[in-house]
Short mmCIF file of C-alpha atoms and ligand atoms in Angstrom, two decimals:
data_model
loop_
_atom_site.label_atom_id
_atom_site.label_comp_id
_atom_site.label_asym_id
_atom_site.label_seq_id
_atom_site.Cartn_x
_atom_site.Cartn_y
_atom_site.Cartn_z
CA MET G 1 -49.29 15.24 29.26
CA PRO G 2 -48.68 15.28 33.06
CA ALA G 3 -47.75 18.69 34.56
CA SER G 4 -44.14 19.00 35.62
CA GLY G 5 -42.69 21.53 38.05
CA HIS G 6 -41.49 23.63 35.11
CA ASP G 7 -44.77 23.91 33.26
CA ALA G 8 -46.31 27.39 33.16
CA ILE G 9 -49.93 28.33 32.73
CA THR G 10 -51.07 31.43 30.87
CA ILE G 11 -52.59 34.13 33.08
CA ARG G 12 -53.96 37.63 32.51
CA PRO G 13 -52.84 39.69 35.53
CA SER G 14 -54.43 43.15 35.85
CA ILE G 15 -51.00 44.74 36.26
CA LEU G 16 -47.40 43.70 35.56
CA TYR G 17 -45.62 45.18 38.57
CA PHE G 18 -43.28 42.23 39.03
CA GLY G 19 -41.11 44.09 41.54
CA THR G 20 -39.29 47.41 41.18
CA PRO G 21 -38.02 49.89 43.76
CA VAL G 22 -40.36 52.63 44.90
CA ALA G 23 -39.12 56.14 44.14
CA LEU G 24 -40.58 59.43 45.35
CA ILE G 25 -40.08 62.02 42.63
CA THR G 26 -39.95 65.59 43.89
CA THR G 27 -40.65 68.39 41.43
CA LEU G 28 -41.70 72.03 41.46
CA ASP G 29 -44.76 73.50 39.72
CA GLU G 30 -44.66 76.84 37.89
CA ARG G 31 -45.39 78.67 41.16
CA GLY G 32 -42.55 76.91 42.98
CA ALA G 33 -44.77 74.56 45.02
CA ALA G 34 -43.13 71.19 45.71
CA ASN G 35 -44.90 67.96 44.77
CA ILE G 36 -44.15 64.30 45.56
CA THR G 37 -44.99 61.62 42.98
CA PRO G 38 -44.74 58.04 44.29
CA MET G 39 -43.75 55.72 41.46
CA SER G 40 -41.94 52.46 40.83
CA SER G 41 -41.27 52.26 37.09
CA VAL G 42 -37.63 53.28 37.37
CA TRP G 43 -34.28 51.72 36.52
CA ALA G 44 -30.69 52.91 36.42
CA LEU G 45 -27.86 52.46 33.93
CA ASP G 46 -24.57 54.15 34.83
CA ASP G 47 -25.54 57.73 35.73
CA ARG G 48 -28.81 57.60 33.78
CA LEU G 49 -32.29 56.86 35.07
CA VAL G 50 -35.29 55.84 32.98
CA LEU G 51 -38.72 56.60 34.43
CA GLY G 52 -42.21 55.66 33.29
CA LEU G 53 -44.67 58.33 34.36
CA SER G 54 -48.29 58.98 33.57
CA GLY G 55 -48.64 61.99 31.30
CA GLN G 56 -51.60 62.95 33.51
CA SER G 57 -49.54 63.23 36.69
CA GLN G 58 -48.51 66.58 38.12
CA GLY G 59 -45.00 65.28 38.67
CA CYS G 60 -44.62 64.48 34.98
CA ALA G 61 -45.90 67.92 33.94
CA ASN G 62 -43.54 69.62 36.41
CA LEU G 63 -40.55 67.57 35.27
CA LEU G 64 -41.17 68.17 31.56
CA ARG G 65 -41.65 71.91 32.16
CA SER G 66 -38.73 72.56 34.54
CA GLY G 67 -36.33 69.81 33.44
CA GLU G 68 -35.42 68.98 37.05
CA ALA G 69 -36.32 66.44 39.73
CA VAL G 70 -35.00 64.63 42.75
CA VAL G 71 -35.46 60.86 42.70
CA ASN G 72 -35.74 59.95 46.38
CA LEU G 73 -35.39 56.26 47.29
CA PRO G 74 -37.31 55.25 50.44
CA ASP G 75 -36.51 52.28 52.66
CA PRO G 76 -39.11 49.73 53.83
CA PRO G 77 -40.25 51.56 57.03
CA LEU G 78 -41.51 54.47 54.88
CA HIS G 79 -44.28 52.43 53.22
CA ALA G 80 -47.00 53.77 55.55
CA ALA G 81 -46.05 57.40 54.88
CA ILE G 82 -46.16 56.67 51.15
CA GLU G 83 -49.64 55.17 51.44
CA ARG G 84 -50.81 58.35 53.19
CA ILE G 85 -50.13 60.31 49.98
CA ALA G 86 -50.84 57.46 47.54
CA ARG G 87 -54.45 58.34 46.72
CA THR G 88 -53.71 61.99 45.96
CA THR G 89 -52.47 64.09 43.05
CA GLY G 90 -50.91 67.51 42.92
CA ARG G 91 -53.00 68.14 39.82
CA ALA G 92 -56.19 70.24 39.98
CA PRO G 93 -58.73 69.54 38.76
CA VAL G 94 -58.23 65.80 39.27
CA PRO G 95 -58.42 63.96 35.89
CA ASP G 96 -61.73 62.08 35.47
CA PHE G 97 -60.19 58.58 35.33
CA LYS G 98 -58.43 59.27 38.65
CA ARG G 99 -61.45 60.80 40.33
CA ALA G 100 -63.32 57.58 39.41
CA MET G 101 -60.63 55.64 41.30
CA GLY G 102 -61.07 57.80 44.42
CA TYR G 103 -58.06 60.12 44.03
CA ARG G 104 -58.27 63.65 45.43
CA HIS G 105 -56.18 66.79 44.98
CA GLU G 106 -53.46 67.50 47.58
CA ALA G 107 -51.35 70.65 47.35
CA ASP G 108 -48.93 69.73 50.17
CA LYS G 109 -47.93 66.06 50.15
CA PHE G 110 -44.91 66.77 52.37
CA THR G 111 -47.21 67.66 55.27
CA LEU G 112 -49.76 64.91 54.51
CA GLY G 113 -47.06 62.21 54.41
CA GLY G 114 -45.01 63.65 57.29
CA PHE G 115 -41.98 64.16 55.02
CA THR G 116 -39.26 66.76 55.62
CA ARG G 117 -37.87 69.05 52.90
CA ALA G 118 -34.09 69.29 52.49
CA ALA G 119 -32.57 71.71 49.97
CA ALA G 120 -30.94 70.13 46.94
CA GLN G 121 -27.55 71.42 45.77
CA VAL G 122 -27.78 71.40 41.98
CA VAL G 123 -31.49 71.36 41.12
CA ALA G 124 -34.36 73.40 42.51
CA PRO G 125 -36.82 70.73 43.82
CA PRO G 126 -36.27 69.72 47.46
CA ARG G 127 -34.95 66.36 48.60
CA ILE G 128 -36.94 64.20 51.03
CA ALA G 129 -34.80 64.01 54.17
CA GLU G 130 -36.28 60.67 55.36
CA CYS G 131 -35.17 58.82 52.19
CA PRO G 132 -31.71 57.22 52.64
CA LEU G 133 -30.77 57.86 49.00
CA GLN G 134 -31.63 61.01 47.08
CA LEU G 135 -30.60 61.49 43.44
CA GLU G 136 -30.65 64.99 41.98
CA ALA G 137 -31.37 64.72 38.27
CA ARG G 138 -31.85 66.67 35.05
CA LEU G 139 -34.11 65.82 32.11
CA LEU G 140 -32.40 64.47 28.98
CA HIS G 141 -35.23 63.02 26.84
CA ALA G 142 -38.93 62.29 27.04
CA ARG G 143 -41.14 60.43 24.67
CA GLY G 144 -44.76 59.33 24.75
CA ALA G 145 -45.37 55.62 25.19
CA THR G 146 -48.14 53.86 23.33
CA PRO G 147 -51.46 54.87 24.90
CA GLY G 148 -53.31 52.20 26.83
CA PRO G 149 -57.09 51.74 26.94
CA ALA G 150 -58.72 55.08 27.86
CA ASP G 151 -61.55 54.00 30.12
CA HIS G 152 -62.55 54.92 33.65
CA ALA G 153 -59.93 52.67 35.29
CA HIS G 154 -56.91 53.14 33.04
CA ASP G 155 -54.44 55.89 32.51
CA PRO G 156 -54.66 57.19 28.94
CA GLY G 157 -50.92 57.32 28.34
CA PHE G 158 -47.42 57.13 29.78
CA ILE G 159 -44.24 59.08 29.11
CA VAL G 160 -40.81 57.44 29.11
CA ILE G 161 -38.32 59.87 30.62
CA GLU G 162 -34.53 59.72 30.66
CA LEU G 163 -32.69 61.64 33.38
CA ALA G 164 -29.02 62.31 34.11
CA VAL G 165 -28.11 62.04 37.79
CA VAL G 166 -26.05 65.10 38.75
CA ARG G 167 -25.59 64.54 42.50
CA VAL G 168 -26.11 61.65 44.92
CA HIS G 169 -26.90 62.08 48.60
CA ALA G 170 -26.86 59.20 51.09
CA HIS G 171 -27.57 58.87 54.79
CA PRO G 172 -24.15 58.29 56.43
CA ASP G 173 -25.34 55.06 58.09
CA ILE G 174 -25.75 53.32 54.71
CA VAL G 175 -22.30 54.36 53.45
CA LEU G 176 -19.25 52.16 54.18
CA ASP G 177 -16.90 54.23 56.32
CA GLY G 178 -14.26 56.09 54.36
CA THR G 179 -15.58 54.90 50.95
CA GLN G 180 -17.99 56.00 48.22
CA HIS G 181 -19.86 52.67 48.47
CA VAL G 182 -23.36 51.97 49.73
CA ASP G 183 -23.31 49.33 52.46
CA THR G 184 -25.66 46.67 51.10
CA ALA G 185 -25.92 45.10 54.56
CA ARG G 186 -27.66 48.29 55.73
CA TRP G 187 -29.50 49.58 52.68
CA SER G 188 -32.69 48.00 51.45
CA PRO G 189 -34.86 49.53 48.76
CA LEU G 190 -38.62 49.46 49.24
CA LEU G 191 -39.92 47.17 46.50
CA TYR G 192 -43.35 47.37 44.87
CA VAL G 193 -44.46 43.85 43.98
CA PHE G 194 -47.92 43.48 42.41
CA ARG G 195 -49.10 46.46 44.51
CA HIS G 196 -47.63 45.13 47.79
CA TYR G 197 -44.62 46.58 49.60
CA PHE G 198 -41.53 44.49 50.42
CA GLY G 199 -37.98 45.00 51.62
CA THR G 200 -35.07 42.83 50.54
CA GLY G 201 -33.93 39.76 52.47
CA GLU G 202 -30.54 38.21 53.08
CA ARG G 203 -27.85 38.67 50.48
CA ARG G 204 -27.75 35.58 48.22
CA GLY G 205 -24.47 36.31 46.46
CA ARG G 206 -22.46 38.99 44.74
CA ASN G 207 -21.54 39.97 41.20
CA PHE G 208 -17.93 39.42 40.11
CA ARG G 209 -17.56 43.23 39.79
CA ALA G 210 -18.81 44.06 43.31
CA GLU G 211 -16.11 46.13 45.01
CA THR G 212 -17.11 45.45 48.61
C1 FMN N 301 -45.99 52.58 45.14
C2 FMN N 301 -46.54 53.32 43.95
C3 FMN N 301 -45.98 53.15 42.71
C4 FMN N 301 -46.46 53.87 41.61
N1 FMN N 301 -45.83 53.74 40.41
C5 FMN N 301 -46.15 54.60 39.41
C6 FMN N 301 -45.36 54.63 38.23
O1 FMN N 301 -44.39 53.90 38.08
N2 FMN N 301 -45.71 55.53 37.25
C7 FMN N 301 -46.78 56.38 37.41
O2 FMN N 301 -47.05 57.19 36.51
N3 FMN N 301 -47.55 56.35 38.53
C8 FMN N 301 -47.25 55.51 39.53
N4 FMN N 301 -47.98 55.51 40.68
C9 FMN N 301 -49.20 56.35 40.75
C10 FMN N 301 -48.90 57.83 41.06
O3 FMN N 301 -48.29 57.95 42.33
C11 FMN N 301 -50.24 58.61 41.08
O4 FMN N 301 -50.69 58.72 39.76
C12 FMN N 301 -50.15 59.98 41.73
O5 FMN N 301 -51.44 60.53 41.78
C13 FMN N 301 -49.24 60.93 40.98
O6 FMN N 301 -49.14 62.13 41.71
P1 FMN N 301 -49.01 63.55 40.98
O7 FMN N 301 -50.16 63.67 39.99
O8 FMN N 301 -49.10 64.55 42.09
O9 FMN N 301 -47.70 63.57 40.29
C14 FMN N 301 -47.56 54.77 41.77
C15 FMN N 301 -48.13 54.91 43.03
C16 FMN N 301 -47.64 54.21 44.12
C17 FMN N 301 -48.26 54.42 45.48
#
């Protein structure tokens, strides 16, 4: 049969990151040291967030222990700062599968990435001042996801985490004057698309419930 424009072929991509916003999760360890976990498996529903985090990450351990985090949402210009901390973990010793991928331990990702701490109001972990949106959040539920293949290149298991957002901070320049609304002409999330960074383009339309 001849191929039409709507035919699809089967492929086996190494990852399925089809495009989700990057979030920088800030957490505190048991000694009160702040960590930053770059991640992109996050989505929001009302005031809830669902995160997918490696059970081997320091950020996940901190969040499950303390029950608190700030979900900081960077904009596209921050991609280079994020890459500066990308190949590091707050965990020591570094898990074997990560060491094999070239990760190293880093106790102070704020300094390494050039990020600035800002005190949160409700939870203990700091906000990242450079991120235009910062969501303070508390842990509601966590459950282990089905483990993947445990070899040198794969994470042995992920945790699905539900958070309640308890306070939202926004840079004033992305808020519509005199409203509680984010100005979508000025705010762009940083998207992670098959391990490449993108911003958003022109608005293509609006939902019937959009208030602005
Ligand atoms: C842009 C980006 C997106 C990522 N997305 C995720 C993710 O969704 N879940 C996850 O567990 N790790 C993700 N990672 C990998 C973690 O950042 C990495 O495991 C890091 O070492 C965790 O740091 P920590 O151990 O100090 O918490 C991502 C990394 C980058 C740079």
